[in-house]
Amino acid sequence: MAHIDQVLGPADDTVTFFQPRAMVYVTMLWVTAAVWVTALALHVLLRLAIGDSLSAADIVTYAEVALIVPVVFAALILLLAWRRLGWLHSSMHGLDFAATGRKPVHLPWAGIATVALRHWGPFTELVVTPVAEDFATIGDAPGRRPRLRRRAGETSYLVDVGLMSPGPKVLLAELHRRLPSKV
């Protein structure tokens, strides 16, 4: 005969979603590089428009700056956010989450009205709308207050999930699996 714990399953069935640092770094690198190279190209075009000419040394300097600045800038951003990247835990106790640099929030499953994704790619956000603001418990961890969206009398919490592993669609499927059937 099976033991009762084996029949009911594990006491802690937490599923964790997190932002891998390497993925955050690479994403910050390409975004920073795109902005920086565009700014440098505009600077070069402005110089050429006013009649200035570029020497071989200028071209080498622009190439060096285009390669070095995004790498250093992305590394600095990652170092600043190293211990404060976003995460989400889904367990039988409810939903716990924190956006990057924000305080954690706990919501019991019965206290969640809706969950949805907005935007796309690395900019995807999870929108968690509680039944009432009283259901949410904000943790004491360091960081700024959670990101809120107030619309039509509802308050929703926003979590950056575009770079979370596994991906946002898996995260949303997990949340819908756990939510009471009213959603």
Tab-separated table of C-alpha atoms in Angstrom:
chain	number	residue	atom	x	y	z
A	1	MET	CA	0.000	0.000	0.000
A	2	ALA	CA	1.282	3.478	-0.878
A	3	HIS	CA	2.063	6.023	1.755
A	4	ILE	CA	-0.366	8.995	1.832
A	5	ASP	CA	2.394	11.499	0.890
A	6	GLN	CA	3.193	9.495	-2.224
A	7	VAL	CA	-0.442	9.622	-3.304
A	8	LEU	CA	-0.909	13.349	-2.658
A	9	GLY	CA	2.414	14.412	-4.129
A	10	PRO	CA	5.207	16.552	-2.753
A	11	ALA	CA	4.528	19.150	-0.068
A	12	ASP	CA	6.491	21.747	-2.015
A	13	ASP	CA	5.533	21.857	-5.678
A	14	THR	CA	7.150	25.203	-6.432
A	15	VAL	CA	7.885	26.047	-10.050
A	16	THR	CA	10.498	28.794	-10.350
A	17	PHE	CA	10.965	31.211	-13.219
A	18	PHE	CA	14.024	33.472	-13.254
A	19	GLN	CA	16.048	35.756	-15.492
A	20	PRO	CA	19.357	34.100	-16.440
A	21	ARG	CA	22.164	36.635	-16.112
A	22	ALA	CA	23.770	35.637	-19.407
A	23	MET	CA	20.514	36.245	-21.272
A	24	VAL	CA	20.084	39.622	-19.578
A	25	TYR	CA	23.657	40.585	-20.489
A	26	VAL	CA	23.340	39.571	-24.139
A	27	THR	CA	19.996	41.383	-24.477
A	28	MET	CA	21.376	44.527	-22.843
A	29	LEU	CA	24.409	44.269	-25.125
A	30	TRP	CA	22.438	44.194	-28.376
A	31	VAL	CA	20.013	46.910	-27.265
A	32	THR	CA	22.881	49.134	-26.093
A	33	ALA	CA	24.886	48.401	-29.245
A	34	ALA	CA	21.943	49.272	-31.498
A	35	VAL	CA	21.376	52.601	-29.761
A	36	TRP	CA	25.073	53.435	-29.519
A	37	VAL	CA	25.935	52.577	-33.130
A	38	THR	CA	22.934	54.612	-34.326
A	39	ALA	CA	24.123	57.594	-32.268
A	40	LEU	CA	27.664	57.250	-33.640
A	41	ALA	CA	26.363	56.994	-37.214
A	42	LEU	CA	24.323	60.166	-36.717
A	43	HIS	CA	27.412	61.884	-35.324
A	44	VAL	CA	29.475	60.862	-38.348
A	45	LEU	CA	26.734	62.013	-40.734
A	46	LEU	CA	26.536	65.344	-38.908
A	47	ARG	CA	30.306	65.780	-39.226
A	48	LEU	CA	30.134	64.992	-42.933
A	49	ALA	CA	27.125	67.308	-43.398
A	50	ILE	CA	29.015	70.291	-41.990
A	51	GLY	CA	31.928	69.632	-44.332
A	52	ASP	CA	34.340	67.888	-41.935
A	53	SER	CA	36.277	64.968	-43.356
A	54	LEU	CA	37.136	61.732	-41.614
A	55	SER	CA	40.692	60.487	-41.415
A	56	ALA	CA	41.710	56.857	-41.096
A	57	ALA	CA	42.415	57.481	-37.399
A	58	ASP	CA	38.861	58.824	-36.944
A	59	ILE	CA	37.362	55.704	-38.526
A	60	VAL	CA	39.459	53.438	-36.279
A	61	THR	CA	38.441	55.461	-33.214
A	62	TYR	CA	34.746	55.235	-34.142
A	63	ALA	CA	35.075	51.469	-34.675
A	64	GLU	CA	36.785	51.010	-31.303
A	65	VAL	CA	34.184	53.105	-29.497
A	66	ALA	CA	31.361	51.243	-31.278
A	67	LEU	CA	32.752	47.915	-30.045
A	68	ILE	CA	33.886	48.806	-26.520
A	69	VAL	CA	31.199	51.119	-25.098
A	70	PRO	CA	28.222	48.708	-25.443
A	71	VAL	CA	30.170	45.848	-23.835
A	72	VAL	CA	31.198	47.968	-20.852
A	73	PHE	CA	27.778	49.618	-20.486
A	74	ALA	CA	25.916	46.273	-20.561
A	75	ALA	CA	28.350	44.850	-17.977
A	76	LEU	CA	27.783	47.833	-15.667
A	77	ILE	CA	24.012	47.480	-15.922
A	78	LEU	CA	24.241	43.771	-15.132
A	79	LEU	CA	26.504	44.430	-12.141
A	80	LEU	CA	24.011	46.978	-10.773
A	81	ALA	CA	21.114	44.524	-11.106
A	82	TRP	CA	23.109	41.365	-10.234
A	83	ARG	CA	21.141	40.309	-7.123
A	84	ARG	CA	17.910	42.043	-8.080
A	85	LEU	CA	16.813	40.425	-11.338
A	86	GLY	CA	13.150	39.478	-11.650
A	87	TRP	CA	11.782	36.102	-10.545
A	88	LEU	CA	8.480	34.289	-10.032
A	89	HIS	CA	7.546	31.292	-7.855
A	90	SER	CA	4.323	29.391	-8.411
A	91	SER	CA	3.411	26.945	-5.633
A	92	MET	CA	0.415	25.539	-3.814
A	93	HIS	CA	0.708	28.526	-1.440
A	94	GLY	CA	0.149	31.076	-4.193
A	95	LEU	CA	2.136	33.287	-6.482
A	96	ASP	CA	5.306	35.075	-5.366
A	97	PHE	CA	7.043	37.450	-7.757
A	98	ALA	CA	9.344	40.439	-8.009
A	99	ALA	CA	10.132	42.589	-11.014
A	100	THR	CA	13.761	43.590	-11.524
A	101	GLY	CA	14.854	45.898	-8.693
A	102	ARG	CA	11.444	45.737	-6.968
A	103	LYS	CA	10.101	44.370	-3.687
A	104	PRO	CA	8.528	40.898	-3.799
A	105	VAL	CA	4.763	40.395	-3.765
A	106	HIS	CA	2.759	37.381	-2.564
A	107	LEU	CA	-0.761	36.615	-3.767
A	108	PRO	CA	-2.787	33.538	-2.785
A	109	TRP	CA	-4.424	31.774	-5.739
A	110	ALA	CA	-7.896	32.755	-4.571
A	111	GLY	CA	-6.787	36.403	-4.571
A	112	ILE	CA	-5.851	36.500	-8.267
A	113	ALA	CA	-8.528	37.805	-10.639
A	114	THR	CA	-6.570	37.624	-13.918
A	115	VAL	CA	-3.116	37.092	-15.358
A	116	ALA	CA	-2.092	38.145	-18.867
A	117	LEU	CA	0.948	38.932	-20.988
A	118	ARG	CA	1.488	42.214	-22.789
A	119	HIS	CA	4.138	43.368	-25.270
A	120	TRP	CA	6.496	40.842	-26.905
A	121	GLY	CA	10.036	39.524	-26.974
A	122	PRO	CA	12.405	40.662	-24.219
A	123	PHE	CA	9.941	43.424	-23.312
A	124	THR	CA	7.101	41.027	-22.388
A	125	GLU	CA	5.397	41.843	-19.101
A	126	LEU	CA	3.129	39.748	-16.928
A	127	VAL	CA	0.070	41.662	-15.696
A	128	VAL	CA	-1.296	40.184	-12.451
A	129	THR	CA	-4.602	41.644	-11.283
A	130	PRO	CA	-5.648	40.733	-7.746
A	131	VAL	CA	-9.304	40.414	-6.722
A	132	ALA	CA	-8.650	43.298	-4.308
A	133	GLU	CA	-5.504	45.138	-3.228
A	134	ASP	CA	-5.849	43.632	0.263
A	135	PHE	CA	-4.926	40.195	-1.075
A	136	ALA	CA	-1.400	41.271	-2.037
A	137	THR	CA	1.342	41.127	0.569
A	138	ILE	CA	4.429	43.177	-0.245
A	139	GLY	CA	7.671	41.785	1.170
A	140	ASP	CA	10.333	43.579	3.184
A	141	ALA	CA	13.238	42.874	0.818
A	142	PRO	CA	15.338	45.763	-0.487
A	143	GLY	CA	14.121	47.448	-3.636
A	144	ARG	CA	11.566	49.898	-4.882
A	145	ARG	CA	7.826	49.379	-4.532
A	146	PRO	CA	6.297	46.942	-7.021
A	147	ARG	CA	5.320	48.309	-10.431
A	148	LEU	CA	1.604	49.015	-10.565
A	149	ARG	CA	-0.834	49.763	-13.350
A	150	ARG	CA	-4.100	51.408	-12.351
A	151	ARG	CA	-6.809	51.209	-14.966
A	152	ALA	CA	-10.621	51.340	-14.727
A	153	GLY	CA	-10.554	51.077	-10.948
A	154	GLU	CA	-8.326	47.976	-10.997
A	155	THR	CA	-4.782	47.765	-9.721
A	156	SER	CA	-2.457	45.327	-11.463
A	157	TYR	CA	1.134	44.317	-10.760
A	158	LEU	CA	3.634	44.306	-13.633
A	159	VAL	CA	6.542	41.862	-13.827
A	160	ASP	CA	9.185	41.824	-16.566
A	161	VAL	CA	9.087	38.221	-17.832
A	162	GLY	CA	10.422	38.520	-21.381
A	163	LEU	CA	13.812	37.094	-20.462
A	164	MET	CA	12.608	34.595	-17.856
A	165	SER	CA	13.457	30.949	-18.205
A	166	PRO	CA	11.403	29.008	-19.158
A	167	GLY	CA	9.713	31.523	-21.426
A	168	PRO	CA	6.667	33.740	-20.870
A	169	LYS	CA	4.238	31.360	-22.607
A	170	VAL	CA	5.288	28.498	-20.330
A	171	LEU	CA	4.921	30.823	-17.346
A	172	LEU	CA	1.408	31.837	-18.413
A	173	ALA	CA	0.415	28.187	-18.953
A	174	GLU	CA	1.664	27.354	-15.438
A	175	LEU	CA	-0.348	30.194	-13.924
A	176	HIS	CA	-3.520	29.199	-15.801
A	177	ARG	CA	-3.014	25.615	-14.653
A	178	ARG	CA	-3.039	26.736	-11.027
A	179	LEU	CA	-5.681	29.440	-11.110
A	180	PRO	CA	-9.165	28.543	-9.898
A	181	SER	CA	-11.582	27.757	-12.734
A	182	LYS	CA	-13.204	31.218	-12.541
A	183	VAL	CA	-10.463	32.627	-14.802
